[in-house]
mmCIF file of N, CA and C in Angstrom:
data_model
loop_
_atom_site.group_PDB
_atom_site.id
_atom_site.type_symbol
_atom_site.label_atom_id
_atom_site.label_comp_id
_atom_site.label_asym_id
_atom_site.label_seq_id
_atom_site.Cartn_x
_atom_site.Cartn_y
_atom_site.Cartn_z
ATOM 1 N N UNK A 18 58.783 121.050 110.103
ATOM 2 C CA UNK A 18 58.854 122.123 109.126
ATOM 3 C C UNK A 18 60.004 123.069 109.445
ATOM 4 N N UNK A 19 60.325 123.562 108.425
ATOM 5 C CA UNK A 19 61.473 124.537 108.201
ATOM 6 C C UNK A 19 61.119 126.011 108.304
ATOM 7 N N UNK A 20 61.728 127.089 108.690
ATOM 8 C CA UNK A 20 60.995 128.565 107.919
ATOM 9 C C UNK A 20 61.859 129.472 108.214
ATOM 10 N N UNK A 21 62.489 130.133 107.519
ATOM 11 C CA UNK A 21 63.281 131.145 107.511
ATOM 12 C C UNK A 21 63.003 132.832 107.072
ATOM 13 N N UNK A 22 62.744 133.282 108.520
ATOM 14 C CA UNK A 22 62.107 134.524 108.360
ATOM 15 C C UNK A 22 63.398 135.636 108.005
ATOM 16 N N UNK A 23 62.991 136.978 107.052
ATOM 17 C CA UNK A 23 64.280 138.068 107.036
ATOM 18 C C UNK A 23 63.275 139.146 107.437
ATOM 19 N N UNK A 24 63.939 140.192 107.608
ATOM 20 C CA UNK A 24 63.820 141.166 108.302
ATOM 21 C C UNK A 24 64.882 142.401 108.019
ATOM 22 N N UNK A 25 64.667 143.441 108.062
ATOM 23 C CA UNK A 25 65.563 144.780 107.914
ATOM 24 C C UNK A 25 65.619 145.445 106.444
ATOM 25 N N UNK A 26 64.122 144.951 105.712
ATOM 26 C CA UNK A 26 64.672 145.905 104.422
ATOM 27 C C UNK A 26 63.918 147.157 104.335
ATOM 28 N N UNK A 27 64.122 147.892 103.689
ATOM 29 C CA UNK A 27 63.381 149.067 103.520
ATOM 30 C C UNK A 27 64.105 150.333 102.490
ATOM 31 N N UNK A 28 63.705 151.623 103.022
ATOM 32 C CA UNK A 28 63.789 152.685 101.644
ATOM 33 C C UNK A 28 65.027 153.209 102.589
ATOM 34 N N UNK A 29 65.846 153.123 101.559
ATOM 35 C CA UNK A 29 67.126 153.914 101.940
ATOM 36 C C UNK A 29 67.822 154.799 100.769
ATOM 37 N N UNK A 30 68.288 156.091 101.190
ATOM 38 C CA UNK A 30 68.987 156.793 100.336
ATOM 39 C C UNK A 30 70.354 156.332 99.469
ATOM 40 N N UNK A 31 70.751 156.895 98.362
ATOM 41 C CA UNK A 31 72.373 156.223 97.797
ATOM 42 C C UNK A 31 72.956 156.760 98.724
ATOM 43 N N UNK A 32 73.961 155.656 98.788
ATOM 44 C CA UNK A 32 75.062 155.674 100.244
ATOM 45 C C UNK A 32 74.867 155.448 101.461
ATOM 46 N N UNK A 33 73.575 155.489 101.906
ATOM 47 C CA UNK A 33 73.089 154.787 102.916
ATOM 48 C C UNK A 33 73.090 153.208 103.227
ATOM 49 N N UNK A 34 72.690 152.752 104.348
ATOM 50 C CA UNK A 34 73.370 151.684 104.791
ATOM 51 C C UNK A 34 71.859 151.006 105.510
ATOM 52 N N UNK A 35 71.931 149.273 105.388
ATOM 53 C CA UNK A 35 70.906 148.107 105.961
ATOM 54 C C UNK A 35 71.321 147.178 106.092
ATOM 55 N N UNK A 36 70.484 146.767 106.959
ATOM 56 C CA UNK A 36 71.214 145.495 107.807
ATOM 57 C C UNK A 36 69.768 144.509 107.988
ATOM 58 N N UNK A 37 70.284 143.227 106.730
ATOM 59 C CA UNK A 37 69.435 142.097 107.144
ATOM 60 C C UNK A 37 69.567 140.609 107.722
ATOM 61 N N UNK A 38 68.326 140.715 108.242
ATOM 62 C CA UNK A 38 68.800 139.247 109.692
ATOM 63 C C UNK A 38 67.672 138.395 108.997
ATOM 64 N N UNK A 39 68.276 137.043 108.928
ATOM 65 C CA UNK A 39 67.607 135.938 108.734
ATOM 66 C C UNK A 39 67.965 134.941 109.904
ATOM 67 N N UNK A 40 66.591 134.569 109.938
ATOM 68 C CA UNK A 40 66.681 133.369 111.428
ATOM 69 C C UNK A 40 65.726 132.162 111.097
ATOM 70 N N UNK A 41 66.505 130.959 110.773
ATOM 71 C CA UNK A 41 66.521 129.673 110.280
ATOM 72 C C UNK A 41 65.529 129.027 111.764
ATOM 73 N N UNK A 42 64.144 128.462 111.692
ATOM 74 C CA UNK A 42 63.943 128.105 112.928
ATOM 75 C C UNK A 42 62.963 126.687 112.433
ATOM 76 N N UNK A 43 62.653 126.116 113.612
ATOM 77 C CA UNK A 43 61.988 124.782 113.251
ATOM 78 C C UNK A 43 62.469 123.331 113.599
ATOM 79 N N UNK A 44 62.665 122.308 112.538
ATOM 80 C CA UNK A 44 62.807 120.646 112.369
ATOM 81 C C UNK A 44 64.082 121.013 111.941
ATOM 82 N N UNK A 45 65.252 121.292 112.849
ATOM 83 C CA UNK A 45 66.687 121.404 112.139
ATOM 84 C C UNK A 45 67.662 120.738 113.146
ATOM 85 N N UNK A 46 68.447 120.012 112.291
ATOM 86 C CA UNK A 46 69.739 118.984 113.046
ATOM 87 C C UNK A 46 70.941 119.777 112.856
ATOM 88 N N UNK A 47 71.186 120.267 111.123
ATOM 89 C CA UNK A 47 71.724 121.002 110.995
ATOM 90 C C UNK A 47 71.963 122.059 109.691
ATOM 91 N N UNK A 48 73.119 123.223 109.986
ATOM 92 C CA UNK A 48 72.679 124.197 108.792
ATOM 93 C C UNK A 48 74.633 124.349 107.994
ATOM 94 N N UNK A 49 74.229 124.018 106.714
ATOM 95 C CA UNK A 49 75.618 124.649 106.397
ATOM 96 C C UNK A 49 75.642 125.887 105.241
ATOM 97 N N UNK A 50 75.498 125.808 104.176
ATOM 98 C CA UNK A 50 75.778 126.945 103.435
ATOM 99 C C UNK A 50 73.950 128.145 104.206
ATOM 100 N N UNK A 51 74.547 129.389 104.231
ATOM 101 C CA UNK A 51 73.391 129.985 104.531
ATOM 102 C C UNK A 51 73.691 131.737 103.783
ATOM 103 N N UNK A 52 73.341 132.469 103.097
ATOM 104 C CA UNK A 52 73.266 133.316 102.684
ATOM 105 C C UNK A 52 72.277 134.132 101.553
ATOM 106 N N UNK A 53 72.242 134.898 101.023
ATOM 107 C CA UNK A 53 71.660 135.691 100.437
ATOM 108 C C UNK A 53 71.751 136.216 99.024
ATOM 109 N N UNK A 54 70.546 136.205 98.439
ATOM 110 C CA UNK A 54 70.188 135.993 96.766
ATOM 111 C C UNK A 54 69.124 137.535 96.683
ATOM 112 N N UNK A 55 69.197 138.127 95.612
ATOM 113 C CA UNK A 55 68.536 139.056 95.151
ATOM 114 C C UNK A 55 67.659 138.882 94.023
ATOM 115 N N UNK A 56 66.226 139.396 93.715
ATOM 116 C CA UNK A 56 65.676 139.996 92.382
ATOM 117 C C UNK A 56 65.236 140.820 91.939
ATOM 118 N N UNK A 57 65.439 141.579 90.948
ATOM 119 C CA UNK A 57 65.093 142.875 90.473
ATOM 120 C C UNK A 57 63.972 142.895 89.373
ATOM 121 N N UNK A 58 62.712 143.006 89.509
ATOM 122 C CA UNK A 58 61.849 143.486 88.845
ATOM 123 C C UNK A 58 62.630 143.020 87.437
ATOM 124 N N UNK A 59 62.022 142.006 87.012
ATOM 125 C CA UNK A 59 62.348 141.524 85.255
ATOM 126 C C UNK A 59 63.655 141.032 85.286
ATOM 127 N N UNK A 60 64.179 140.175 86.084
ATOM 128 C CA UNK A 60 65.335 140.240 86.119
ATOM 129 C C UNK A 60 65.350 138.444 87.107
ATOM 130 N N UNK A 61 66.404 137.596 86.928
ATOM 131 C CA UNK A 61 66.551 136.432 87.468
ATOM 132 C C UNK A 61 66.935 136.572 88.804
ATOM 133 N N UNK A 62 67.033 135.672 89.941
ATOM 134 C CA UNK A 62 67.700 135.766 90.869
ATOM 135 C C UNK A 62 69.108 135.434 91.143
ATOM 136 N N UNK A 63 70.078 136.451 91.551
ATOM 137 C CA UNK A 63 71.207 136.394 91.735
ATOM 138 C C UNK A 63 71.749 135.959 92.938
ATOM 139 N N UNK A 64 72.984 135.502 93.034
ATOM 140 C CA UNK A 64 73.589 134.900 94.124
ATOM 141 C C UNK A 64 74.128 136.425 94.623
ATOM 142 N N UNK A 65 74.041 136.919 96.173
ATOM 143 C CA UNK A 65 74.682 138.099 96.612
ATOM 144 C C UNK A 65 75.848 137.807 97.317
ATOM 145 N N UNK A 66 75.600 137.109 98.477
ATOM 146 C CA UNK A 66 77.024 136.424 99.582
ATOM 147 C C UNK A 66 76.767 134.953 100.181
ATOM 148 N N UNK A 67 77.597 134.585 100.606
ATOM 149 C CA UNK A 67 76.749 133.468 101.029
ATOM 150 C C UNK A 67 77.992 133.067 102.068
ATOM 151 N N UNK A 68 78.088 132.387 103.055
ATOM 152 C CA UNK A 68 78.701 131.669 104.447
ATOM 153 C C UNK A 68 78.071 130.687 105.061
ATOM 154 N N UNK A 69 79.685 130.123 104.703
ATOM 155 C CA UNK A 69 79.604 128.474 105.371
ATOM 156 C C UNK A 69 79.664 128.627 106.786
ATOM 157 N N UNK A 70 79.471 127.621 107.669
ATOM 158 C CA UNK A 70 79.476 127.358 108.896
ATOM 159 C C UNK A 70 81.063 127.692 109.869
ATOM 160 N N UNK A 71 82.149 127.712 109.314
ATOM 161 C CA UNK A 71 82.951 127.741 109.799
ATOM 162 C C UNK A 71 83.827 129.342 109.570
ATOM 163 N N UNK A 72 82.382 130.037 108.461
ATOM 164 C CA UNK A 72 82.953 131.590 108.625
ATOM 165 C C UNK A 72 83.433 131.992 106.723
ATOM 166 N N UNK A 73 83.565 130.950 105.759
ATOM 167 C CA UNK A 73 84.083 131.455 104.768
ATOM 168 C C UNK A 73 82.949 132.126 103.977
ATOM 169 N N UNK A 74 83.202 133.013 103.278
ATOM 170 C CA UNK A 74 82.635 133.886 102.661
ATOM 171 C C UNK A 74 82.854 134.109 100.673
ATOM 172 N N UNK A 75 81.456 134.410 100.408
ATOM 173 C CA UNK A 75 81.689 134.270 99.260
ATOM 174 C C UNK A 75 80.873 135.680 98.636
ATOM 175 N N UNK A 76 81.402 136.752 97.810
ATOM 176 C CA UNK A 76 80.247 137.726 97.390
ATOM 177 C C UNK A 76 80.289 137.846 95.701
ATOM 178 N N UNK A 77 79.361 138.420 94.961
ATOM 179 C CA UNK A 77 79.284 138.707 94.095
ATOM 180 C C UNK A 77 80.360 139.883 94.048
ATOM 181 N N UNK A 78 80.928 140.204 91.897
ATOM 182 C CA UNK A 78 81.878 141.015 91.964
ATOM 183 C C UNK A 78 80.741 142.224 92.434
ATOM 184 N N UNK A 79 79.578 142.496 91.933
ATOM 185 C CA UNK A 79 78.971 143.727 92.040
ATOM 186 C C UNK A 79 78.846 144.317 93.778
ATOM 187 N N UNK A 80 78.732 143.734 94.766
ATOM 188 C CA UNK A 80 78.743 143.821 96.239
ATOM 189 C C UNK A 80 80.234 143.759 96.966
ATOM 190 N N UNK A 81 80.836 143.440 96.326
ATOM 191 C CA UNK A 81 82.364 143.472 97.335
ATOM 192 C C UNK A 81 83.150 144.595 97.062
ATOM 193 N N UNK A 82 83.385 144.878 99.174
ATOM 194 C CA UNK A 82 84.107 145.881 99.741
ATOM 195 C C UNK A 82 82.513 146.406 100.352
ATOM 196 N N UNK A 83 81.596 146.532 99.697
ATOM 197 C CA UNK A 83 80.211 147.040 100.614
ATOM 198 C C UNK A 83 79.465 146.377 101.393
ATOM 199 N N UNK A 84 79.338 145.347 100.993
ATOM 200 C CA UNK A 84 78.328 144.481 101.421
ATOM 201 C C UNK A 84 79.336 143.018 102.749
ATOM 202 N N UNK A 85 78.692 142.500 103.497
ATOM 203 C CA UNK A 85 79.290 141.911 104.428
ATOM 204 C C UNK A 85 78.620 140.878 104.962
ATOM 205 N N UNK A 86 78.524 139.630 104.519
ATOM 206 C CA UNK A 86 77.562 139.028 104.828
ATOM 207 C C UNK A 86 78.290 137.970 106.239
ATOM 208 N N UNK A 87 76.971 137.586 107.217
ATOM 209 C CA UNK A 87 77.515 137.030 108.756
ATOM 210 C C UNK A 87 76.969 136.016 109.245
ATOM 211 N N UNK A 88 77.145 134.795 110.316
ATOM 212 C CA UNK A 88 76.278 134.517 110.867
ATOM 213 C C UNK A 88 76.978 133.899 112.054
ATOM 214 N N UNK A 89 75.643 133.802 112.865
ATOM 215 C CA UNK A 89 75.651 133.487 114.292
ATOM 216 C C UNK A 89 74.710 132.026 114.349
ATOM 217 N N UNK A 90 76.046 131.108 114.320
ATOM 218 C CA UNK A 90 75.429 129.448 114.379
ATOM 219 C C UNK A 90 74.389 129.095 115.190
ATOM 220 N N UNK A 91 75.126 129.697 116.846
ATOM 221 C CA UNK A 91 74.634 128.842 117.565
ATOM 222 C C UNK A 91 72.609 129.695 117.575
ATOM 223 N N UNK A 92 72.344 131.049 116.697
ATOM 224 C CA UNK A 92 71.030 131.430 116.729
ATOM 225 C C UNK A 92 70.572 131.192 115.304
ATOM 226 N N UNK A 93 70.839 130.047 114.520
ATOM 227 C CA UNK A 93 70.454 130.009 113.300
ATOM 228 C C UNK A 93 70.145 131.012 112.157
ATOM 229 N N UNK A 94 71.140 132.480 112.556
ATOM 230 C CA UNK A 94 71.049 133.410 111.982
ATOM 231 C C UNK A 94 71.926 134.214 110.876
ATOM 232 N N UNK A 95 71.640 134.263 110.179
ATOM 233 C CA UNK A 95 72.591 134.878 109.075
ATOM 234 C C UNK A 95 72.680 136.157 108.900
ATOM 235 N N UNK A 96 73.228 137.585 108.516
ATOM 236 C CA UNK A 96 73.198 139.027 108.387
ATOM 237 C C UNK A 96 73.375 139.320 107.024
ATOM 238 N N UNK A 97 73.279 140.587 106.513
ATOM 239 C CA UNK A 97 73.663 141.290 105.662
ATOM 240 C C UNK A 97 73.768 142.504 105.868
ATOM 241 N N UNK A 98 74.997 143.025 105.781
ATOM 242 C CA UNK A 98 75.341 144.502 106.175
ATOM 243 C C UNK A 98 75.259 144.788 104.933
ATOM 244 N N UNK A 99 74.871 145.786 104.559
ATOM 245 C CA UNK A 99 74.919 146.595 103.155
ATOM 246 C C UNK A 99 75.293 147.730 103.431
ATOM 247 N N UNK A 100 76.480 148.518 103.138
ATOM 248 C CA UNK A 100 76.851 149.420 103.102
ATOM 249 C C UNK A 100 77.053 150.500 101.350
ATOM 250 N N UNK A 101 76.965 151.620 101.507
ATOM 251 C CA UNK A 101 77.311 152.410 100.182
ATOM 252 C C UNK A 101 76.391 152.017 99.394
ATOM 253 N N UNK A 102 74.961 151.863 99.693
ATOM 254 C CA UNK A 102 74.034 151.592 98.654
ATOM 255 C C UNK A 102 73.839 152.156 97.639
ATOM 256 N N UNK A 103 73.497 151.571 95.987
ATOM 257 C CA UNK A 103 73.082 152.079 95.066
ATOM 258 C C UNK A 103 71.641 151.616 94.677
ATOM 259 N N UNK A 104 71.160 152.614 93.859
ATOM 260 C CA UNK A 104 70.062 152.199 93.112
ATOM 261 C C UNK A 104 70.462 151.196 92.103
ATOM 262 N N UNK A 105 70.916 150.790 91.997
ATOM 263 C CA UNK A 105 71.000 149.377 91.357
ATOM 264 C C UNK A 105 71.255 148.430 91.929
ATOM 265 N N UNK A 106 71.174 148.174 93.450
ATOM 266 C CA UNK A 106 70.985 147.508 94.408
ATOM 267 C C UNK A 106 69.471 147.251 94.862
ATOM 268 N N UNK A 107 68.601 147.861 94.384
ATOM 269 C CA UNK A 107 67.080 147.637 94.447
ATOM 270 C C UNK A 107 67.271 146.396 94.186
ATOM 271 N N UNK A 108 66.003 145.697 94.720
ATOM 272 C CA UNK A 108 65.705 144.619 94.345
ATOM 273 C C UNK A 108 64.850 143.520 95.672
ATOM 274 N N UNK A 109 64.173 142.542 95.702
ATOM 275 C CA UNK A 109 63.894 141.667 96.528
ATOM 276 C C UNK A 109 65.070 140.778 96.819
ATOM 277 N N UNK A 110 65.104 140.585 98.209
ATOM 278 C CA UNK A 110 66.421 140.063 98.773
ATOM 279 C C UNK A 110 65.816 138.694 99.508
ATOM 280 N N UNK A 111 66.499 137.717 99.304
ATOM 281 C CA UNK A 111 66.286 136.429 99.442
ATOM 282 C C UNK A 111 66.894 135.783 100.226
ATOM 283 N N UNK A 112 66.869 135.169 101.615
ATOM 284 C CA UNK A 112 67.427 134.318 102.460
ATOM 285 C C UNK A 112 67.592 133.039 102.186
ATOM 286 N N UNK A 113 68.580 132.613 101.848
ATOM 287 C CA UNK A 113 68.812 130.782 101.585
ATOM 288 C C UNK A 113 69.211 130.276 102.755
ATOM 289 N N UNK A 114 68.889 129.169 102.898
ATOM 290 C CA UNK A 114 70.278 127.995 103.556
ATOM 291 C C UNK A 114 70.032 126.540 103.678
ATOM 292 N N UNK A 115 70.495 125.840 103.335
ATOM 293 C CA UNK A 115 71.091 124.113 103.251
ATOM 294 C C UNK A 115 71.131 123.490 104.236
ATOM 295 N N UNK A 116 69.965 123.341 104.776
ATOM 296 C CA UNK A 116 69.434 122.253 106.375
ATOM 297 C C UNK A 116 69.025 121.130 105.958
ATOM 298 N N UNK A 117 69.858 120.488 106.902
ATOM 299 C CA UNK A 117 69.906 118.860 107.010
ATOM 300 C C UNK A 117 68.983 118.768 108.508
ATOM 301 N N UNK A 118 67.488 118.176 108.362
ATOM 302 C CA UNK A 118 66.563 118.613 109.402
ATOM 303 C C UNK A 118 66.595 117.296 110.487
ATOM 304 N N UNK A 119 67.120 115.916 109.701
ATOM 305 C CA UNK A 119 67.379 115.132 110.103
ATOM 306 C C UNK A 119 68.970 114.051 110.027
ATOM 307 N N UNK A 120 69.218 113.242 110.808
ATOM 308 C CA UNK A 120 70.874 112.664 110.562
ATOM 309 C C UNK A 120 70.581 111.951 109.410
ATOM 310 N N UNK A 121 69.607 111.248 109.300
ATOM 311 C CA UNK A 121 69.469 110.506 108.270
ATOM 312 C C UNK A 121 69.251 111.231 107.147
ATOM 313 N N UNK A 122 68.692 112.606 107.236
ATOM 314 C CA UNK A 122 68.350 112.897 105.708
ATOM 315 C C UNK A 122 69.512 114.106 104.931
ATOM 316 N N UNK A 123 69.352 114.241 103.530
ATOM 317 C CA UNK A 123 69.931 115.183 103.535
ATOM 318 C C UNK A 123 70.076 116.561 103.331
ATOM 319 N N UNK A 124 70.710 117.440 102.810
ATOM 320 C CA UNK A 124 70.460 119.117 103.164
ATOM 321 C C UNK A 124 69.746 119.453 101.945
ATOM 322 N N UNK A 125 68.831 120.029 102.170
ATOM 323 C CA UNK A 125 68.048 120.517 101.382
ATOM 324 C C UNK A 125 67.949 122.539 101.350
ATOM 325 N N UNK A 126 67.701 122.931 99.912
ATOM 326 C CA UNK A 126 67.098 124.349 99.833
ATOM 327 C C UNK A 126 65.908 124.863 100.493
ATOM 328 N N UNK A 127 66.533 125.791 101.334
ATOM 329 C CA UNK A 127 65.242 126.631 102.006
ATOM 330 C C UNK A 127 65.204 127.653 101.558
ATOM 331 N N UNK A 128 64.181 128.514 101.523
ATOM 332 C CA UNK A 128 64.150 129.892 101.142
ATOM 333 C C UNK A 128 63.186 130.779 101.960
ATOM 334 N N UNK A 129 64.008 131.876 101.992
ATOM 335 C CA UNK A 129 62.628 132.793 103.231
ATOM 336 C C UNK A 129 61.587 133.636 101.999
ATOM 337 N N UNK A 130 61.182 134.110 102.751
ATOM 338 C CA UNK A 130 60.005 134.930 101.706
ATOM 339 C C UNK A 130 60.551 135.648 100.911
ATOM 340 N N UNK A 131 61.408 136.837 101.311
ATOM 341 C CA UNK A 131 62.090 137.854 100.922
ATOM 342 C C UNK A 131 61.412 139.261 101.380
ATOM 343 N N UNK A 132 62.799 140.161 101.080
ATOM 344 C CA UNK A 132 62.179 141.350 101.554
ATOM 345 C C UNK A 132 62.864 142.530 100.610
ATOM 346 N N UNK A 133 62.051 143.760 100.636
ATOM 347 C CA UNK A 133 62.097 144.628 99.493
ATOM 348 C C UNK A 133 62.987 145.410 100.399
ATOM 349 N N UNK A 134 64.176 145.611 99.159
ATOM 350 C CA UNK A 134 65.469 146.759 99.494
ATOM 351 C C UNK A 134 65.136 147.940 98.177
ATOM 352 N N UNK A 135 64.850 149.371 98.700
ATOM 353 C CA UNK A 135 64.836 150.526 97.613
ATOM 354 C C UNK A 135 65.943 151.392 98.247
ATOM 355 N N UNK A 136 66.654 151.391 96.921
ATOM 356 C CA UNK A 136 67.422 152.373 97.152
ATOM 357 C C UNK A 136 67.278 153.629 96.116
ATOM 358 N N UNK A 137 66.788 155.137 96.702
ATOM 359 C CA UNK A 137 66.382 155.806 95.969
ATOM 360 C C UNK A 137 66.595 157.051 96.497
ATOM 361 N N UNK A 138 66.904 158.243 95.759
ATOM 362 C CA UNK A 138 66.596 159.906 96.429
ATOM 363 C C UNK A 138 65.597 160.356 96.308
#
């Protein structure tokens, strides 16, 4: 089995700043795309950032220059720095990533639970 726990969300003021860690653990050979998806109350889930294994980076137009997404291979872990938060950054935040658990098989969608980001005064 697969399971990808996140961690670090919570109530933060506009302009304030969070930092979330996802850690990929379990039946894994290996991990390549790994990053982070959002949903907002009535609203679909969006792609936020996402990083490949070798460091490239990808963000939505609404998050870039604030947001910073990271990871650390060799701990199956991915980040999200969020910086300059808005209330329209609320939303449930979603950990992905594309593990190949075996040589023979191939990479499949994982998803962590998610965790609630408020951004509010």
């Amino acid at each position: 089995q697969v399971q990808l726990v996140e961690s670090g969300g919570g109530l933060v003021q506009p302009g304030g700043s969070l930092r979330l860690s996802c850690v990929a653990s379990g039946s894994i050979f290996s991990i390549r795309g790994m990053g982070w998806y959002r949903q907002a109350p009535g609203k679909q889930r969006d792609l936020v950032a996402t990083a490949t294994t070798s460091g490239t980076t990808y963000y939505a137009d609404s998050v870039k220059g604030r947001f910073t997404v990271s990871r650390d291979n060799g701990a199956n872990t991915v980040y999200l720095q969020m910086n300059n938060l808005k209330p329209e950054d609320t939303a449930v935040y979603y950990c992905n990533a594309q593990i190949q658990r075996r040589t023979w098989m191939s990479a499949n969608d994982y998803w962590g639970q998610g965790t609630q980001v408020t951004v509010s005064s």
